[in-house]
């Protein structure tokens, strides 16, 4: 199994939200169904599962209370956006309680999974969050061509009257 993130480095302001999409490719003859959990590392620390509520690290899943039309719903099937080849849909993940499953795939088939993440308004400016996918059994997927990174920015002042 291998996984790759589309963006190697993105920036978000304190209190902002990001959508992180990973490509998952079957590199063996067949790949069994797998449950994936998004983990993060803050400032090169240990990787930990992304929580559903804000804690000391000021990060959490977006949640399901905002039902804006421009934010896909929990479990919405993904479409092929960043990969090429025979596509197998996965899903949009908005909560920590969801463990999305990538269906069994054949060699060369690809899937895309997307996680929607929020950063607290008191997140530390300059904090760097790195992301990796783990199997639901706790094993890291360790073959990456890229891995996602988010850097927190401060609010910018605006000019006005």
PDB file of N, CA, C and O in Angstrom, residues 1-4 20 22-24 32-42 44-50 61 93 96 98-102 113 115 130-144 147-148:
ATOM      1  N   UNK A   1       0.840  -1.178   0.000  1.00  0.00           N
ATOM      2  CA  UNK A   1       0.000   0.000   0.000  1.00  0.00           C
ATOM      3  C   UNK A   1       0.880   1.234   0.000  1.00  0.00           C
ATOM      4  O   UNK A   1       1.925   1.257   0.630  1.00  0.00           O
ATOM      5  N   UNK A   2       0.412   2.272  -0.651  1.00  0.00           N
ATOM      6  CA  UNK A   2       1.123   3.537  -0.579  1.00  0.00           C
ATOM      7  C   UNK A   2       0.103   4.659  -0.565  1.00  0.00           C
ATOM      8  O   UNK A   2      -1.039   4.485  -0.953  1.00  0.00           O
ATOM      9  N   UNK A   3       0.515   5.801  -0.083  1.00  0.00           N
ATOM     10  CA  UNK A   3      -0.359   6.963  -0.028  1.00  0.00           C
ATOM     11  C   UNK A   3       0.446   8.189  -0.384  1.00  0.00           C
ATOM     12  O   UNK A   3       1.656   8.232  -0.152  1.00  0.00           O
ATOM     13  N   UNK A   4      -0.207   9.183  -0.930  1.00  0.00           N
ATOM     14  CA  UNK A   4       0.472  10.422  -1.271  1.00  0.00           C
ATOM     15  C   UNK A   4      -0.481  11.589  -1.100  1.00  0.00           C
ATOM     16  O   UNK A   4      -1.670  11.462  -1.343  1.00  0.00           O
ATOM     17  N   UNK A  20      -7.671  18.211   2.988  1.00  0.00           N
ATOM     18  CA  UNK A  20      -6.453  17.484   2.644  1.00  0.00           C
ATOM     19  C   UNK A  20      -6.856  16.221   1.901  1.00  0.00           C
ATOM     20  O   UNK A  20      -7.577  15.381   2.435  1.00  0.00           O
ATOM     21  N   UNK A  22      -5.651  12.791  -0.128  1.00  0.00           N
ATOM     22  CA  UNK A  22      -4.585  11.815  -0.336  1.00  0.00           C
ATOM     23  C   UNK A  22      -4.961  10.867  -1.465  1.00  0.00           C
ATOM     24  O   UNK A  22      -6.123  10.492  -1.592  1.00  0.00           O
ATOM     25  N   UNK A  23      -3.984  10.490  -2.236  1.00  0.00           N
ATOM     26  CA  UNK A  23      -4.149   9.434  -3.228  1.00  0.00           C
ATOM     27  C   UNK A  23      -3.635   8.143  -2.609  1.00  0.00           C
ATOM     28  O   UNK A  23      -2.583   8.126  -1.974  1.00  0.00           O
ATOM     29  N   UNK A  24      -4.371   7.088  -2.796  1.00  0.00           N
ATOM     30  CA  UNK A  24      -4.006   5.769  -2.283  1.00  0.00           C
ATOM     31  C   UNK A  24      -3.920   4.846  -3.488  1.00  0.00           C
ATOM     32  O   UNK A  24      -4.881   4.721  -4.241  1.00  0.00           O
ATOM     33  N   UNK A  32      -6.049  -5.596  -0.080  1.00  0.00           N
ATOM     34  CA  UNK A  32      -7.293  -5.828   0.645  1.00  0.00           C
ATOM     35  C   UNK A  32      -7.941  -4.509   1.059  1.00  0.00           C
ATOM     36  O   UNK A  32      -7.293  -3.462   1.080  1.00  0.00           O
ATOM     37  N   UNK A  33      -9.197  -4.584   1.396  1.00  0.00           N
ATOM     38  CA  UNK A  33      -9.901  -3.436   1.957  1.00  0.00           C
ATOM     39  C   UNK A  33      -9.111  -2.936   3.164  1.00  0.00           C
ATOM     40  O   UNK A  33      -8.542  -3.729   3.914  1.00  0.00           O
ATOM     41  N   UNK A  34      -9.060  -1.611   3.347  1.00  0.00           N
ATOM     42  CA  UNK A  34      -8.301  -1.050   4.461  1.00  0.00           C
ATOM     43  C   UNK A  34      -9.031   0.154   5.041  1.00  0.00           C
ATOM     44  O   UNK A  34      -9.613   0.949   4.306  1.00  0.00           O
ATOM     45  N   UNK A  35      -9.017   0.281   6.365  1.00  0.00           N
ATOM     46  CA  UNK A  35      -9.554   1.455   7.047  1.00  0.00           C
ATOM     47  C   UNK A  35      -8.411   2.414   7.328  1.00  0.00           C
ATOM     48  O   UNK A  35      -7.349   1.993   7.787  1.00  0.00           O
ATOM     49  N   UNK A  36      -8.597   3.683   7.039  1.00  0.00           N
ATOM     50  CA  UNK A  36      -7.524   4.661   7.176  1.00  0.00           C
ATOM     51  C   UNK A  36      -7.868   5.735   8.198  1.00  0.00           C
ATOM     52  O   UNK A  36      -9.001   6.211   8.250  1.00  0.00           O
ATOM     53  N   UNK A  37      -6.877   6.128   9.001  1.00  0.00           N
ATOM     54  CA  UNK A  37      -7.037   7.149  10.030  1.00  0.00           C
ATOM     55  C   UNK A  37      -5.979   8.225   9.794  1.00  0.00           C
ATOM     56  O   UNK A  37      -4.802   7.913   9.630  1.00  0.00           O
ATOM     57  N   UNK A  38      -6.408   9.498   9.786  1.00  0.00           N
ATOM     58  CA  UNK A  38      -5.471  10.604   9.581  1.00  0.00           C
ATOM     59  C   UNK A  38      -4.755  10.937  10.884  1.00  0.00           C
ATOM     60  O   UNK A  38      -5.389  11.174  11.913  1.00  0.00           O
ATOM     61  N   UNK A  39      -3.421  10.947  10.842  1.00  0.00           N
ATOM     62  CA  UNK A  39      -2.586  11.345  11.971  1.00  0.00           C
ATOM     63  C   UNK A  39      -1.841  12.620  11.602  1.00  0.00           C
ATOM     64  O   UNK A  39      -1.596  12.891  10.426  1.00  0.00           O
ATOM     65  N   UNK A  40      -1.480  13.382  12.619  1.00  0.00           N
ATOM     66  CA  UNK A  40      -0.710  14.602  12.399  1.00  0.00           C
ATOM     67  C   UNK A  40       0.481  14.644  13.351  1.00  0.00           C
ATOM     68  O   UNK A  40       0.487  14.002  14.407  1.00  0.00           O
ATOM     69  N   UNK A  41       1.475  15.417  12.967  1.00  0.00           N
ATOM     70  CA  UNK A  41       2.644  15.686  13.805  1.00  0.00           C
ATOM     71  C   UNK A  41       2.753  17.199  13.916  1.00  0.00           C
ATOM     72  O   UNK A  41       2.764  17.899  12.902  1.00  0.00           O
ATOM     73  N   UNK A  42       2.824  17.715  15.126  1.00  0.00           N
ATOM     74  CA  UNK A  42       2.972  19.150  15.345  1.00  0.00           C
ATOM     75  C   UNK A  42       4.436  19.476  15.561  1.00  0.00           C
ATOM     76  O   UNK A  42       5.071  18.945  16.489  1.00  0.00           O
ATOM     77  N   UNK A  44       7.238  18.625  14.122  1.00  0.00           N
ATOM     78  CA  UNK A  44       8.124  17.452  14.065  1.00  0.00           C
ATOM     79  C   UNK A  44       8.019  16.538  15.274  1.00  0.00           C
ATOM     80  O   UNK A  44       8.899  15.713  15.515  1.00  0.00           O
ATOM     81  N   UNK A  45       6.932  16.653  16.034  1.00  0.00           N
ATOM     82  CA  UNK A  45       6.718  15.761  17.168  1.00  0.00           C
ATOM     83  C   UNK A  45       6.189  14.412  16.703  1.00  0.00           C
ATOM     84  O   UNK A  45       6.146  14.115  15.502  1.00  0.00           O
ATOM     85  N   UNK A  46       5.768  13.605  17.651  1.00  0.00           N
ATOM     86  CA  UNK A  46       5.216  12.284  17.348  1.00  0.00           C
ATOM     87  C   UNK A  46       3.883  12.428  16.622  1.00  0.00           C
ATOM     88  O   UNK A  46       3.151  13.405  16.828  1.00  0.00           O
ATOM     89  N   UNK A  47       3.574  11.462  15.770  1.00  0.00           N
ATOM     90  CA  UNK A  47       2.290  11.446  15.074  1.00  0.00           C
ATOM     91  C   UNK A  47       1.208  10.947  16.018  1.00  0.00           C
ATOM     92  O   UNK A  47       1.423  10.008  16.792  1.00  0.00           O
ATOM     93  N   UNK A  48       0.039  11.587  15.962  1.00  0.00           N
ATOM     94  CA  UNK A  48      -1.097  11.201  16.781  1.00  0.00           C
ATOM     95  C   UNK A  48      -2.370  11.312  15.949  1.00  0.00           C
ATOM     96  O   UNK A  48      -2.418  12.082  14.989  1.00  0.00           O
ATOM     97  N   UNK A  49      -3.377  10.543  16.312  1.00  0.00           N
ATOM     98  CA  UNK A  49      -4.646  10.576  15.570  1.00  0.00           C
ATOM     99  C   UNK A  49      -5.283  11.961  15.688  1.00  0.00           C
ATOM    100  O   UNK A  49      -5.277  12.569  16.760  1.00  0.00           O
ATOM    101  N   UNK A  50      -5.830  12.457  14.601  1.00  0.00           N
ATOM    102  CA  UNK A  50      -6.490  13.761  14.597  1.00  0.00           C
ATOM    103  C   UNK A  50      -7.771  13.662  15.418  1.00  0.00           C
ATOM    104  O   UNK A  50      -8.609  12.795  15.163  1.00  0.00           O
ATOM    105  N   UNK A  61     -10.975  17.644  13.571  1.00  0.00           N
ATOM    106  CA  UNK A  61     -11.767  17.463  12.374  1.00  0.00           C
ATOM    107  C   UNK A  61     -12.826  18.565  12.321  1.00  0.00           C
ATOM    108  O   UNK A  61     -13.282  19.056  13.347  1.00  0.00           O
ATOM    109  N   UNK A  93     -14.101  12.826   4.781  1.00  0.00           N
ATOM    110  CA  UNK A  93     -14.089  12.557   6.219  1.00  0.00           C
ATOM    111  C   UNK A  93     -14.116  13.888   6.968  1.00  0.00           C
ATOM    112  O   UNK A  93     -13.217  14.707   6.816  1.00  0.00           O
ATOM    113  N   UNK A  96     -13.777  12.575  13.580  1.00  0.00           N
ATOM    114  CA  UNK A  96     -12.791  11.604  14.059  1.00  0.00           C
ATOM    115  C   UNK A  96     -13.398  10.232  14.276  1.00  0.00           C
ATOM    116  O   UNK A  96     -12.681   9.239  14.330  1.00  0.00           O
ATOM    117  N   UNK A  98     -15.309   8.694  12.214  1.00  0.00           N
ATOM    118  CA  UNK A  98     -15.419   7.989  10.933  1.00  0.00           C
ATOM    119  C   UNK A  98     -14.092   7.327  10.605  1.00  0.00           C
ATOM    120  O   UNK A  98     -13.042   7.946  10.702  1.00  0.00           O
ATOM    121  N   UNK A  99     -14.129   6.070  10.263  1.00  0.00           N
ATOM    122  CA  UNK A  99     -12.935   5.386   9.770  1.00  0.00           C
ATOM    123  C   UNK A  99     -13.275   4.972   8.344  1.00  0.00           C
ATOM    124  O   UNK A  99     -13.929   3.963   8.115  1.00  0.00           O
ATOM    125  N   UNK A 100     -12.870   5.827   7.400  1.00  0.00           N
ATOM    126  CA  UNK A 100     -13.213   5.522   6.012  1.00  0.00           C
ATOM    127  C   UNK A 100     -12.504   4.270   5.527  1.00  0.00           C
ATOM    128  O   UNK A 100     -11.383   3.987   5.931  1.00  0.00           O
ATOM    129  N   UNK A 101     -13.173   3.566   4.686  1.00  0.00           N
ATOM    130  CA  UNK A 101     -12.626   2.327   4.164  1.00  0.00           C
ATOM    131  C   UNK A 101     -12.341   2.480   2.683  1.00  0.00           C
ATOM    132  O   UNK A 101     -13.186   2.951   1.928  1.00  0.00           O
ATOM    133  N   UNK A 102     -11.146   2.082   2.292  1.00  0.00           N
ATOM    134  CA  UNK A 102     -10.799   1.987   0.881  1.00  0.00           C
ATOM    135  C   UNK A 102     -11.149   0.553   0.487  1.00  0.00           C
ATOM    136  O   UNK A 102     -10.689  -0.397   1.119  1.00  0.00           O
ATOM    137  N   UNK A 113      -8.937   9.958  -0.849  1.00  0.00           N
ATOM    138  CA  UNK A 113      -9.665  10.179   0.385  1.00  0.00           C
ATOM    139  C   UNK A 113      -9.394  11.612   0.819  1.00  0.00           C
ATOM    140  O   UNK A 113      -8.278  12.104   0.659  1.00  0.00           O
ATOM    141  N   UNK A 115      -9.860  14.605   3.878  1.00  0.00           N
ATOM    142  CA  UNK A 115     -10.140  14.943   5.270  1.00  0.00           C
ATOM    143  C   UNK A 115     -10.314  16.455   5.383  1.00  0.00           C
ATOM    144  O   UNK A 115      -9.528  17.206   4.800  1.00  0.00           O
ATOM    145  N   UNK A 130       2.251  18.214  10.027  1.00  0.00           N
ATOM    146  CA  UNK A 130       2.484  17.248   8.951  1.00  0.00           C
ATOM    147  C   UNK A 130       1.449  16.138   9.095  1.00  0.00           C
ATOM    148  O   UNK A 130       1.060  15.784  10.211  1.00  0.00           O
ATOM    149  N   UNK A 131       1.020  15.572   7.963  1.00  0.00           N
ATOM    150  CA  UNK A 131      -0.056  14.584   7.972  1.00  0.00           C
ATOM    151  C   UNK A 131       0.377  13.283   7.310  1.00  0.00           C
ATOM    152  O   UNK A 131       1.083  13.289   6.308  1.00  0.00           O
ATOM    153  N   UNK A 132      -0.083  12.184   7.880  1.00  0.00           N
ATOM    154  CA  UNK A 132       0.133  10.842   7.326  1.00  0.00           C
ATOM    155  C   UNK A 132      -1.101   9.998   7.580  1.00  0.00           C
ATOM    156  O   UNK A 132      -1.831  10.213   8.527  1.00  0.00           O
ATOM    157  N   UNK A 133      -1.279   9.020   6.711  1.00  0.00           N
ATOM    158  CA  UNK A 133      -2.364   8.063   6.897  1.00  0.00           C
ATOM    159  C   UNK A 133      -1.854   6.835   7.627  1.00  0.00           C
ATOM    160  O   UNK A 133      -0.750   6.361   7.358  1.00  0.00           O
ATOM    161  N   UNK A 134      -2.650   6.332   8.539  1.00  0.00           N
ATOM    162  CA  UNK A 134      -2.360   5.111   9.274  1.00  0.00           C
ATOM    163  C   UNK A 134      -3.480   4.118   9.009  1.00  0.00           C
ATOM    164  O   UNK A 134      -4.635   4.505   8.846  1.00  0.00           O
ATOM    165  N   UNK A 135      -3.131   2.837   9.017  1.00  0.00           N
ATOM    166  CA  UNK A 135      -4.133   1.790   8.984  1.00  0.00           C
ATOM    167  C   UNK A 135      -4.891   1.865  10.301  1.00  0.00           C
ATOM    168  O   UNK A 135      -4.320   2.241  11.329  1.00  0.00           O
ATOM    169  N   UNK A 136      -6.151   1.480  10.300  1.00  0.00           N
ATOM    170  CA  UNK A 136      -6.921   1.528  11.549  1.00  0.00           C
ATOM    171  C   UNK A 136      -6.329   0.634  12.643  1.00  0.00           C
ATOM    172  O   UNK A 136      -6.631   0.821  13.817  1.00  0.00           O
ATOM    173  N   UNK A 137      -5.443  -0.304  12.276  1.00  0.00           N
ATOM    174  CA  UNK A 137      -4.781  -1.133  13.288  1.00  0.00           C
ATOM    175  C   UNK A 137      -3.574  -0.433  13.901  1.00  0.00           C
ATOM    176  O   UNK A 137      -2.883  -0.986  14.742  1.00  0.00           O
ATOM    177  N   UNK A 138      -3.301   0.815  13.478  1.00  0.00           N
ATOM    178  CA  UNK A 138      -2.205   1.596  14.044  1.00  0.00           C
ATOM    179  C   UNK A 138      -0.937   1.607  13.216  1.00  0.00           C
ATOM    180  O   UNK A 138       0.000   2.339  13.518  1.00  0.00           O
ATOM    181  N   UNK A 139      -0.869   0.809  12.153  1.00  0.00           N
ATOM    182  CA  UNK A 139       0.342   0.759  11.320  1.00  0.00           C
ATOM    183  C   UNK A 139       0.359   1.950  10.354  1.00  0.00           C
ATOM    184  O   UNK A 139      -0.635   2.247   9.701  1.00  0.00           O
ATOM    185  N   UNK A 140       1.502   2.624  10.298  1.00  0.00           N
ATOM    186  CA  UNK A 140       1.645   3.756   9.383  1.00  0.00           C
ATOM    187  C   UNK A 140       1.782   3.247   7.954  1.00  0.00           C
ATOM    188  O   UNK A 140       2.373   2.204   7.708  1.00  0.00           O
ATOM    189  N   UNK A 141       1.183   3.966   7.015  1.00  0.00           N
ATOM    190  CA  UNK A 141       1.439   3.693   5.604  1.00  0.00           C
ATOM    191  C   UNK A 141       2.741   4.407   5.304  1.00  0.00           C
ATOM    192  O   UNK A 141       2.831   5.628   5.416  1.00  0.00           O
ATOM    193  N   UNK A 142       3.759   3.677   4.958  1.00  0.00           N
ATOM    194  CA  UNK A 142       5.094   4.262   4.956  1.00  0.00           C
ATOM    195  C   UNK A 142       5.708   4.495   3.588  1.00  0.00           C
ATOM    196  O   UNK A 142       6.892   4.751   3.492  1.00  0.00           O
ATOM    197  N   UNK A 143       4.941   4.433   2.529  1.00  0.00           N
ATOM    198  CA  UNK A 143       5.472   4.752   1.214  1.00  0.00           C
ATOM    199  C   UNK A 143       4.750   5.996   0.714  1.00  0.00           C
ATOM    200  O   UNK A 143       3.575   5.939   0.356  1.00  0.00           O
ATOM    201  N   UNK A 144       5.450   7.125   0.721  1.00  0.00           N
ATOM    202  CA  UNK A 144       4.865   8.396   0.312  1.00  0.00           C
ATOM    203  C   UNK A 144       5.701   9.011  -0.795  1.00  0.00           C
ATOM    204  O   UNK A 144       6.929   8.957  -0.752  1.00  0.00           O
ATOM    205  N   UNK A 147       3.977  14.219   1.393  1.00  0.00           N
ATOM    206  CA  UNK A 147       3.095  14.183   2.557  1.00  0.00           C
ATOM    207  C   UNK A 147       2.616  15.597   2.828  1.00  0.00           C
ATOM    208  O   UNK A 147       3.337  16.559   2.606  1.00  0.00           O
ATOM    209  N   UNK A 148       1.376  15.708   3.271  1.00  0.00           N
ATOM    210  CA  UNK A 148       0.761  17.013   3.472  1.00  0.00           C
ATOM    211  C   UNK A 148       1.385  17.779   4.622  1.00  0.00           C
ATOM    212  O   UNK A 148       1.749  17.204   5.641  1.00  0.00           O
TER     213      UNK A 148
END
